[in-house]
PDB file of C-alpha atoms and ligand atoms in Angstrom:
ATOM      1  CA  UNK A  64     190.122 131.157 129.377  1.00 47.00           C
ATOM      2  CA  UNK A  65     188.930 128.446 131.711  1.00 59.00           C
ATOM      3  CA  UNK A  66     186.868 130.109 134.495  1.00 61.00           C
ATOM      4  CA  UNK A  67     188.960 128.317 137.098  1.00 73.00           C
ATOM      5  CA  UNK A  68     191.910 130.389 135.827  1.00 91.00           C
ATOM      6  CA  UNK A  69     190.529 133.700 137.127  1.00 95.00           C
ATOM      7  CA  UNK A  70     193.438 135.933 138.119  1.00 97.00           C
ATOM      8  CA  UNK A  71     194.696 135.128 141.614  1.00 98.00           C
ATOM      9  CA  UNK A  72     196.747 137.665 143.545  1.00 98.00           C
ATOM     10  CA  UNK A  73     198.228 136.295 146.750  1.00 98.00           C
ATOM     11  CA  UNK A  74     200.166 138.247 149.363  1.00 98.00           C
ATOM     12  CA  UNK A  75     202.827 136.288 151.216  1.00 98.00           C
ATOM     13  CA  UNK A  76     203.443 138.351 154.325  1.00 98.00           C
ATOM     14  CA  UNK A  77     206.371 136.126 155.385  1.00 98.00           C
ATOM     15  CA  UNK A  78     207.515 136.937 158.966  1.00 98.00           C
ATOM     16  CA  UNK A  79     205.849 140.351 159.019  1.00 98.00           C
ATOM     17  CA  UNK A  80     202.526 141.770 160.175  1.00 97.00           C
ATOM     18  CA  UNK A  81     201.605 139.680 163.174  1.00 94.00           C
ATOM     19  CA  UNK A  82     198.847 140.880 165.497  1.00 88.00           C
ATOM     20  CA  UNK A  83     197.220 144.293 165.122  1.00 94.00           C
ATOM     21  CA  UNK A  84     199.178 145.418 162.043  1.00 97.00           C
ATOM     22  CA  UNK A  85     198.093 142.246 160.254  1.00 97.00           C
ATOM     23  CA  UNK A  86     194.440 142.921 161.037  1.00 98.00           C
ATOM     24  CA  UNK A  87     194.778 146.477 159.714  1.00 98.00           C
ATOM     25  CA  UNK A  88     196.382 145.271 156.496  1.00 98.00           C
ATOM     26  CA  UNK A  89     193.645 142.651 156.074  1.00 98.00           C
ATOM     27  CA  UNK A  90     190.957 145.340 156.552  1.00 98.00           C
ATOM     28  CA  UNK A  91     192.534 147.401 153.773  1.00 98.00           C
ATOM     29  CA  UNK A  92     192.630 144.322 151.488  1.00 98.00           C
ATOM     30  CA  UNK A  93     188.917 143.683 152.133  1.00 98.00           C
ATOM     31  CA  UNK A  94     188.213 147.272 151.080  1.00 97.00           C
ATOM     32  CA  UNK A  95     190.008 147.134 147.706  1.00 97.00           C
ATOM     33  CA  UNK A  96     188.895 143.568 146.917  1.00 97.00           C
ATOM     34  CA  UNK A  97     185.268 144.729 147.064  1.00 96.00           C
ATOM     35  CA  UNK A  98     185.818 146.655 143.814  1.00 95.00           C
ATOM     36  CA  UNK A  99     187.558 143.780 142.032  1.00 96.00           C
ATOM     37  CA  UNK A 100     184.992 141.011 141.591  1.00 93.00           C
ATOM     38  CA  UNK A 101     186.999 139.392 138.779  1.00 95.00           C
ATOM     39  CA  UNK A 102     190.132 138.814 140.864  1.00 97.00           C
ATOM     40  CA  UNK A 103     190.736 136.292 143.656  1.00 97.00           C
ATOM     41  CA  UNK A 104     192.611 138.064 146.449  1.00 98.00           C
ATOM     42  CA  UNK A 105     194.420 135.859 148.980  1.00 98.00           C
ATOM     43  CA  UNK A 106     196.423 136.895 152.036  1.00 98.00           C
ATOM     44  CA  UNK A 107     198.974 134.680 153.797  1.00 98.00           C
ATOM     45  CA  UNK A 108     199.754 136.082 157.262  1.00 98.00           C
ATOM     46  CA  UNK A 109     202.065 134.403 159.770  1.00 98.00           C
ATOM     47  CA  UNK A 110     200.455 131.606 161.834  1.00 98.00           C
ATOM     48  CA  UNK A 111     199.907 133.804 164.885  1.00 97.00           C
ATOM     49  CA  UNK A 112     197.740 136.249 162.907  1.00 97.00           C
ATOM     50  CA  UNK A 113     195.633 133.652 161.043  1.00 98.00           C
ATOM     51  CA  UNK A 114     192.701 133.542 163.468  1.00 97.00           C
ATOM     52  CA  UNK A 115     192.412 137.336 163.787  1.00 98.00           C
ATOM     53  CA  UNK A 116     192.727 137.847 160.036  1.00 98.00           C
ATOM     54  CA  UNK A 117     190.141 135.099 159.404  1.00 98.00           C
ATOM     55  CA  UNK A 118     187.692 137.056 161.548  1.00 98.00           C
ATOM     56  CA  UNK A 119     188.545 140.313 159.760  1.00 98.00           C
ATOM     57  CA  UNK A 120     187.968 138.938 156.245  1.00 98.00           C
ATOM     58  CA  UNK A 121     184.881 136.860 157.073  1.00 97.00           C
ATOM     59  CA  UNK A 122     182.129 137.442 154.523  1.00 96.00           C
ATOM     60  CA  UNK A 123     184.485 139.366 152.204  1.00 97.00           C
ATOM     61  CA  UNK A 124     186.013 138.431 148.856  1.00 96.00           C
ATOM     62  CA  UNK A 125     189.445 137.907 150.440  1.00 98.00           C
ATOM     63  CA  UNK A 126     190.476 134.342 151.292  1.00 98.00           C
ATOM     64  CA  UNK A 127     193.063 133.114 153.732  1.00 98.00           C
ATOM     65  CA  UNK A 128     196.275 131.163 153.201  1.00 98.00           C
ATOM     66  CA  UNK A 129     198.877 129.814 155.573  1.00 98.00           C
ATOM     67  CA  UNK A 130     202.556 129.950 154.652  1.00 98.00           C
ATOM     68  CA  UNK A 131     203.421 126.376 155.580  1.00 98.00           C
ATOM     69  CA  UNK A 132     202.111 123.185 157.175  1.00 98.00           C
ATOM     70  CA  UNK A 133     203.397 119.902 158.534  1.00 98.00           C
ATOM     71  CA  UNK A 134     202.184 116.851 156.592  1.00 98.00           C
ATOM     72  CA  UNK A 135     200.823 114.809 159.524  1.00 97.00           C
ATOM     73  CA  UNK A 136     197.266 114.998 160.879  1.00 96.00           C
ATOM     74  CA  UNK A 137     198.322 115.247 164.528  1.00 96.00           C
ATOM     75  CA  UNK A 138     200.906 113.916 166.921  1.00 97.00           C
ATOM     76  CA  UNK A 139     203.998 114.719 168.924  1.00 98.00           C
ATOM     77  CA  UNK A 140     205.520 117.231 166.505  1.00 98.00           C
ATOM     78  CA  UNK A 141     206.407 120.154 168.731  1.00 98.00           C
ATOM     79  CA  UNK A 142     206.023 123.501 167.036  1.00 97.00           C
ATOM     80  CA  UNK A 143     204.300 122.189 163.916  1.00 98.00           C
ATOM     81  CA  UNK A 144     200.836 122.932 162.471  1.00 98.00           C
ATOM     82  CA  UNK A 145     198.641 120.451 160.551  1.00 98.00           C
ATOM     83  CA  UNK A 146     196.330 120.914 157.573  1.00 98.00           C
ATOM     84  CA  UNK A 147     193.322 120.256 159.839  1.00 98.00           C
ATOM     85  CA  UNK A 148     194.384 123.051 162.178  1.00 98.00           C
ATOM     86  CA  UNK A 149     194.703 125.440 159.240  1.00 98.00           C
ATOM     87  CA  UNK A 150     191.221 124.527 157.985  1.00 98.00           C
ATOM     88  CA  UNK A 151     189.848 125.033 161.513  1.00 97.00           C
ATOM     89  CA  UNK A 152     191.478 128.458 161.479  1.00 96.00           C
ATOM     90  CA  UNK A 153     189.670 129.433 158.276  1.00 98.00           C
ATOM     91  CA  UNK A 154     192.399 128.816 155.702  1.00 98.00           C
ATOM     92  CA  UNK A 155     191.423 127.883 152.147  1.00 98.00           C
ATOM     93  CA  UNK A 156     195.030 127.863 150.895  1.00 98.00           C
ATOM     94  CA  UNK A 157     198.520 126.985 152.030  1.00 98.00           C
ATOM     95  CA  UNK A 158     201.849 127.925 150.455  1.00 98.00           C
ATOM     96  CA  UNK A 159     204.195 124.945 150.199  1.00 98.00           C
ATOM     97  CA  UNK A 160     207.761 124.645 148.970  1.00 98.00           C
ATOM     98  CA  UNK A 161     208.607 128.334 149.125  1.00 98.00           C
ATOM     99  CA  UNK A 162     212.278 128.783 148.207  1.00 97.00           C
ATOM    100  CA  UNK A 163     212.974 130.259 151.655  1.00 97.00           C
ATOM    101  CA  UNK A 164     211.800 126.988 153.184  1.00 97.00           C
ATOM    102  CA  UNK A 165     213.797 124.933 150.700  1.00 97.00           C
ATOM    103  CA  UNK A 166     216.893 127.088 151.301  1.00 95.00           C
ATOM    104  CA  UNK A 167     216.806 127.735 155.069  1.00 96.00           C
ATOM    105  CA  UNK A 168     214.911 124.704 156.336  1.00 97.00           C
ATOM    106  CA  UNK A 169     216.229 122.046 153.967  1.00 97.00           C
ATOM    107  CA  UNK A 170     212.886 121.119 152.406  1.00 97.00           C
ATOM    108  CA  UNK A 171     213.311 118.623 149.586  1.00 98.00           C
ATOM    109  CA  UNK A 172     211.159 118.116 146.496  1.00 98.00           C
ATOM    110  CA  UNK A 173     209.763 114.925 148.078  1.00 98.00           C
ATOM    111  CA  UNK A 174     208.826 116.709 151.311  1.00 98.00           C
ATOM    112  CA  UNK A 175     207.142 119.502 149.363  1.00 98.00           C
ATOM    113  CA  UNK A 176     205.079 116.897 147.456  1.00 98.00           C
ATOM    114  CA  UNK A 177     204.104 115.266 150.766  1.00 98.00           C
ATOM    115  CA  UNK A 178     202.948 118.639 152.073  1.00 98.00           C
ATOM    116  CA  UNK A 179     200.885 119.301 148.928  1.00 98.00           C
ATOM    117  CA  UNK A 180     199.262 115.878 149.358  1.00 98.00           C
ATOM    118  CA  UNK A 181     198.485 116.497 153.048  1.00 98.00           C
ATOM    119  CA  UNK A 182     196.845 119.809 152.168  1.00 98.00           C
ATOM    120  CA  UNK A 183     194.718 118.305 149.402  1.00 98.00           C
ATOM    121  CA  UNK A 184     193.636 115.436 151.655  1.00 97.00           C
ATOM    122  CA  UNK A 185     191.960 118.094 153.823  1.00 97.00           C
ATOM    123  CA  UNK A 186     190.555 120.167 150.926  1.00 97.00           C
ATOM    124  CA  UNK A 187     193.142 122.848 151.554  1.00 98.00           C
ATOM    125  CA  UNK A 188     194.474 124.205 148.259  1.00 98.00           C
ATOM    126  CA  UNK A 189     198.244 124.274 147.960  1.00 98.00           C
ATOM    127  CA  UNK A 190     200.156 127.065 146.233  1.00 98.00           C
ATOM    128  CA  UNK A 191     203.219 125.016 145.340  1.00 98.00           C
ATOM    129  CA  UNK A 192     206.359 127.080 144.700  1.00 98.00           C
ATOM    130  CA  UNK A 193     209.139 126.259 142.261  1.00 98.00           C
ATOM    131  CA  UNK A 194     212.060 128.242 140.884  1.00 98.00           C
ATOM    132  CA  UNK A 195     215.745 128.191 140.024  1.00 97.00           C
ATOM    133  CA  UNK A 196     218.671 129.940 141.701  1.00 95.00           C
ATOM    134  CA  UNK A 197     220.817 132.498 139.891  1.00 93.00           C
ATOM    135  CA  UNK A 198     223.603 129.950 139.540  1.00 93.00           C
ATOM    136  CA  UNK A 199     221.210 127.460 137.958  1.00 96.00           C
ATOM    137  CA  UNK A 200     219.844 130.105 135.560  1.00 94.00           C
ATOM    138  CA  UNK A 201     223.336 131.167 134.528  1.00 92.00           C
ATOM    139  CA  UNK A 202     224.233 127.526 133.907  1.00 95.00           C
ATOM    140  CA  UNK A 203     221.234 127.253 131.549  1.00 96.00           C
ATOM    141  CA  UNK A 204     219.497 124.812 133.891  1.00 97.00           C
ATOM    142  CA  UNK A 205     216.275 126.709 134.583  1.00 97.00           C
ATOM    143  CA  UNK A 206     213.847 124.400 132.802  1.00 98.00           C
ATOM    144  CA  UNK A 207     215.585 121.227 133.982  1.00 98.00           C
ATOM    145  CA  UNK A 208     215.453 122.334 137.629  1.00 98.00           C
ATOM    146  CA  UNK A 209     211.864 123.594 137.488  1.00 98.00           C
ATOM    147  CA  UNK A 210     210.744 120.391 135.723  1.00 98.00           C
ATOM    148  CA  UNK A 211     212.388 118.305 138.428  1.00 98.00           C
ATOM    149  CA  UNK A 212     210.514 120.316 141.088  1.00 98.00           C
ATOM    150  CA  UNK A 213     207.181 120.022 139.228  1.00 98.00           C
ATOM    151  CA  UNK A 214     207.650 116.299 138.509  1.00 98.00           C
ATOM    152  CA  UNK A 215     207.956 115.668 142.250  1.00 98.00           C
ATOM    153  CA  UNK A 216     204.354 116.794 142.957  1.00 98.00           C
ATOM    154  CA  UNK A 217     202.708 116.201 139.571  1.00 98.00           C
ATOM    155  CA  UNK A 218     201.111 112.870 140.531  1.00 98.00           C
ATOM    156  CA  UNK A 219     199.835 114.342 143.805  1.00 98.00           C
ATOM    157  CA  UNK A 220     198.018 117.254 142.145  1.00 98.00           C
ATOM    158  CA  UNK A 221     196.825 115.138 139.199  1.00 97.00           C
ATOM    159  CA  UNK A 222     195.108 112.700 141.580  1.00 96.00           C
ATOM    160  CA  UNK A 223     193.053 115.529 143.106  1.00 96.00           C
ATOM    161  CA  UNK A 224     190.115 117.256 141.451  1.00 92.00           C
ATOM    162  CA  UNK A 225     190.951 120.488 143.283  1.00 95.00           C
ATOM    163  CA  UNK A 226     192.276 123.458 141.339  1.00 95.00           C
ATOM    164  CA  UNK A 227     195.679 124.096 142.869  1.00 97.00           C
ATOM    165  CA  UNK A 228     198.137 126.881 142.091  1.00 98.00           C
ATOM    166  CA  UNK A 229     201.773 126.563 141.092  1.00 98.00           C
ATOM    167  CA  UNK A 230     203.952 129.606 141.741  1.00 98.00           C
ATOM    168  CA  UNK A 231     207.053 130.144 139.629  1.00 98.00           C
ATOM    169  CA  UNK A 232     209.387 132.225 141.770  1.00 97.00           C
ATOM    170  CA  UNK A 233     212.919 132.542 140.411  1.00 96.00           C
ATOM    171  CA  UNK A 234     215.034 132.649 143.585  1.00 94.00           C
ATOM    172  CA  UNK A 235     217.219 135.448 142.185  1.00 92.00           C
ATOM    173  CA  UNK A 236     214.141 137.675 141.811  1.00 92.00           C
ATOM    174  CA  UNK A 237     212.820 137.309 145.373  1.00 89.00           C
ATOM    175  CA  UNK A 238     213.281 140.434 147.446  1.00 86.00           C
ATOM    176  CA  UNK A 239     216.003 141.689 145.112  1.00 87.00           C
ATOM    177  CA  UNK A 240     214.084 144.171 142.984  1.00 82.00           C
ATOM    178  CA  UNK A 241     215.050 142.077 139.926  1.00 82.00           C
ATOM    179  CA  UNK A 242     212.179 140.437 138.067  1.00 83.00           C
ATOM    180  CA  UNK A 243     212.074 137.998 135.258  1.00 86.00           C
ATOM    181  CA  UNK A 244     211.016 139.957 132.197  1.00 92.00           C
ATOM    182  CA  UNK A 245     207.606 139.015 130.819  1.00 96.00           C
ATOM    183  CA  UNK A 246     209.222 136.879 128.093  1.00 96.00           C
ATOM    184  CA  UNK A 247     211.441 135.053 130.609  1.00 96.00           C
ATOM    185  CA  UNK A 248     208.473 134.415 132.907  1.00 97.00           C
ATOM    186  CA  UNK A 249     206.221 133.297 130.061  1.00 98.00           C
ATOM    187  CA  UNK A 250     208.821 130.816 128.813  1.00 98.00           C
ATOM    188  CA  UNK A 251     208.843 129.000 132.157  1.00 98.00           C
ATOM    189  CA  UNK A 252     205.083 129.325 132.704  1.00 98.00           C
ATOM    190  CA  UNK A 253     204.373 127.891 129.241  1.00 98.00           C
ATOM    191  CA  UNK A 254     206.756 125.008 129.956  1.00 98.00           C
ATOM    192  CA  UNK A 255     204.986 124.269 133.264  1.00 98.00           C
ATOM    193  CA  UNK A 256     201.605 124.370 131.482  1.00 98.00           C
ATOM    194  CA  UNK A 257     202.922 121.931 128.863  1.00 98.00           C
ATOM    195  CA  UNK A 258     204.152 119.486 131.538  1.00 98.00           C
ATOM    196  CA  UNK A 259     200.753 119.632 133.247  1.00 98.00           C
ATOM    197  CA  UNK A 260     199.024 119.182 129.878  1.00 98.00           C
ATOM    198  CA  UNK A 261     201.114 116.119 129.094  1.00 98.00           C
ATOM    199  CA  UNK A 262     199.975 114.604 132.373  1.00 97.00           C
ATOM    200  CA  UNK A 263     196.303 115.584 132.054  1.00 97.00           C
ATOM    201  CA  UNK A 264     194.651 118.267 129.901  1.00 97.00           C
ATOM    202  CA  UNK A 265     192.006 119.054 132.543  1.00 96.00           C
ATOM    203  CA  UNK A 266     194.746 119.524 135.139  1.00 97.00           C
ATOM    204  CA  UNK A 267     196.503 122.037 132.873  1.00 97.00           C
ATOM    205  CA  UNK A 268     193.229 123.878 132.279  1.00 96.00           C
ATOM    206  CA  UNK A 269     192.354 124.284 135.957  1.00 96.00           C
ATOM    207  CA  UNK A 270     195.788 125.008 137.446  1.00 98.00           C
ATOM    208  CA  UNK A 271     196.701 128.643 137.977  1.00 98.00           C
ATOM    209  CA  UNK A 272     200.374 129.384 137.448  1.00 98.00           C
ATOM    210  CA  UNK A 273     201.431 132.438 139.453  1.00 98.00           C
ATOM    211  CA  UNK A 274     204.577 134.480 139.028  1.00 97.00           C
ATOM    212  CA  UNK A 275     206.477 135.642 142.092  1.00 97.00           C
ATOM    213  CA  UNK A 276     209.642 137.643 142.628  1.00 96.00           C
ATOM    214  CA  UNK A 277     209.705 141.441 143.075  1.00 94.00           C
ATOM    215  CA  UNK A 278     206.218 141.946 141.618  1.00 96.00           C
ATOM    216  CA  UNK A 279     205.379 145.634 142.034  1.00 96.00           C
ATOM    217  CA  UNK A 280     202.603 147.925 140.756  1.00 97.00           C
ATOM    218  CA  UNK A 281     204.850 149.143 137.922  1.00 97.00           C
ATOM    219  CA  UNK A 282     205.746 145.701 136.509  1.00 96.00           C
ATOM    220  CA  UNK A 283     202.553 143.799 137.354  1.00 97.00           C
ATOM    221  CA  UNK A 284     200.612 144.654 134.201  1.00 97.00           C
ATOM    222  CA  UNK A 285     203.296 143.397 131.814  1.00 97.00           C
ATOM    223  CA  UNK A 286     203.804 140.155 133.768  1.00 97.00           C
ATOM    224  CA  UNK A 287     200.086 139.507 134.252  1.00 97.00           C
ATOM    225  CA  UNK A 288     199.496 140.137 130.555  1.00 96.00           C
ATOM    226  CA  UNK A 289     201.415 136.973 129.599  1.00 97.00           C
ATOM    227  CA  UNK A 290     199.108 134.192 128.374  1.00 96.00           C
ATOM    228  CA  UNK A 291     200.272 131.635 130.954  1.00 98.00           C
ATOM    229  CA  UNK A 292     200.643 133.979 133.929  1.00 98.00           C
ATOM    230  CA  UNK A 293     197.410 133.571 135.906  1.00 98.00           C
ATOM    231  CA  UNK A 294     198.311 135.730 138.858  1.00 98.00           C
ATOM    232  CA  UNK A 295     201.056 136.726 141.248  1.00 98.00           C
ATOM    233  CA  UNK A 296     202.533 135.655 144.563  1.00 98.00           C
ATOM    234  CA  UNK A 297     203.633 138.944 146.063  1.00 98.00           C
ATOM    235  CA  UNK A 298     206.030 139.377 148.976  1.00 98.00           C
ATOM    236  CA  UNK A 299     207.266 142.856 149.912  1.00 97.00           C
ATOM    237  CA  UNK A 300     204.645 144.780 147.946  1.00 98.00           C
ATOM    238  CA  UNK A 301     201.825 142.875 149.668  1.00 98.00           C
ATOM    239  CA  UNK A 302     202.756 144.476 153.010  1.00 98.00           C
ATOM    240  CA  UNK A 303     201.448 147.798 151.760  1.00 98.00           C
ATOM    241  CA  UNK A 304     197.728 147.812 150.927  1.00 98.00           C
ATOM    242  CA  UNK A 305     198.095 150.537 148.289  1.00 98.00           C
ATOM    243  CA  UNK A 306     200.759 148.568 146.387  1.00 98.00           C
ATOM    244  CA  UNK A 307     198.997 145.243 146.789  1.00 98.00           C
ATOM    245  CA  UNK A 308     195.712 146.807 145.666  1.00 98.00           C
ATOM    246  CA  UNK A 309     197.410 148.331 142.621  1.00 98.00           C
ATOM    247  CA  UNK A 310     198.780 144.889 141.654  1.00 98.00           C
ATOM    248  CA  UNK A 311     195.299 143.360 142.048  1.00 98.00           C
ATOM    249  CA  UNK A 312     193.846 146.132 139.878  1.00 97.00           C
ATOM    250  CA  UNK A 313     196.487 145.377 137.223  1.00 97.00           C
ATOM    251  CA  UNK A 314     195.199 141.795 137.226  1.00 97.00           C
ATOM    252  CA  UNK A 315     191.639 142.990 136.707  1.00 94.00           C
ATOM    253  CA  UNK A 316     192.421 145.115 133.661  1.00 82.00           C
TER     254      UNK A 316
HETATM  255  P1  13P B 116     209.083 139.651 146.871  1.00 58.48           P
HETATM  256  O1  13P B 116     207.815 140.086 146.167  1.00 58.48           O
HETATM  257  O2  13P B 116     209.375 140.425 148.109  1.00 58.48           O
HETATM  258  O3  13P B 116     210.245 139.556 145.924  1.00 58.48           O
HETATM  259  O4  13P B 116     208.808 138.142 147.388  1.00 58.48           O
HETATM  260  C1  13P B 116     208.308 137.209 146.508  1.00 58.48           C
HETATM  261  C2  13P B 116     207.956 135.993 147.276  1.00 58.48           C
HETATM  262  O5  13P B 116     208.809 135.307 147.793  1.00 58.48           O
HETATM  263  C3  13P B 116     206.530 135.674 147.431  1.00 58.48           C
HETATM  264  O6  13P B 116     206.346 134.402 147.944  1.00 58.48           O
END
């Protein structure tokens, strides 16, 4: 395996764990990450906890991600946060195009690509999310939809030398307790790898493709064992250090 495809386990805290509880969770992540030198552990707290968590994880193996950004450097954009601000805050990563943002905030494929480009322009690594809805899966449209989402940002990530991550998160598996089975996940991950490969072999070799959607300690090993699953983007289970640590340990084994 290409060394840039070390397992990456990222915790998307969503709109949970601001303030003190976020710092405590980050401390617990620092503790388990110490014993897992072969796994990249990333935490993505809400904006208001970024600075405190950055201080907590300083000097540790845990790295920091934001959950979103606005693709302008600065300006009159009330309530928005730029890539530069995230870098200043200690972020190495930023999640873009999460299905919750696409669904509730109307983010389009083009806007997601613009965000990925803005992140890369500031050496911030995007974790770009893709995934189909239940209706799309049942209509047999999974690969067509995911390809359309990937195609929108393919040029942007191919132009950069940075190793980005793509997260395949079937919308029907997020927060529902339903997961894609390992074979279902691998089918989509292998397709994504093939699209990247067609664009640029080096891009395919350095891009980590994460699975997300109800990843738990008891299903992590099977999912992470798939040849094209390079890690996980974990929601609910990342809010509990014991569960998140168990998922990271599954990635190490
Ligand atoms: P759950 O792990 O809670 O299903 O969330 C997945 C997710 O959306 C991570 O970004």
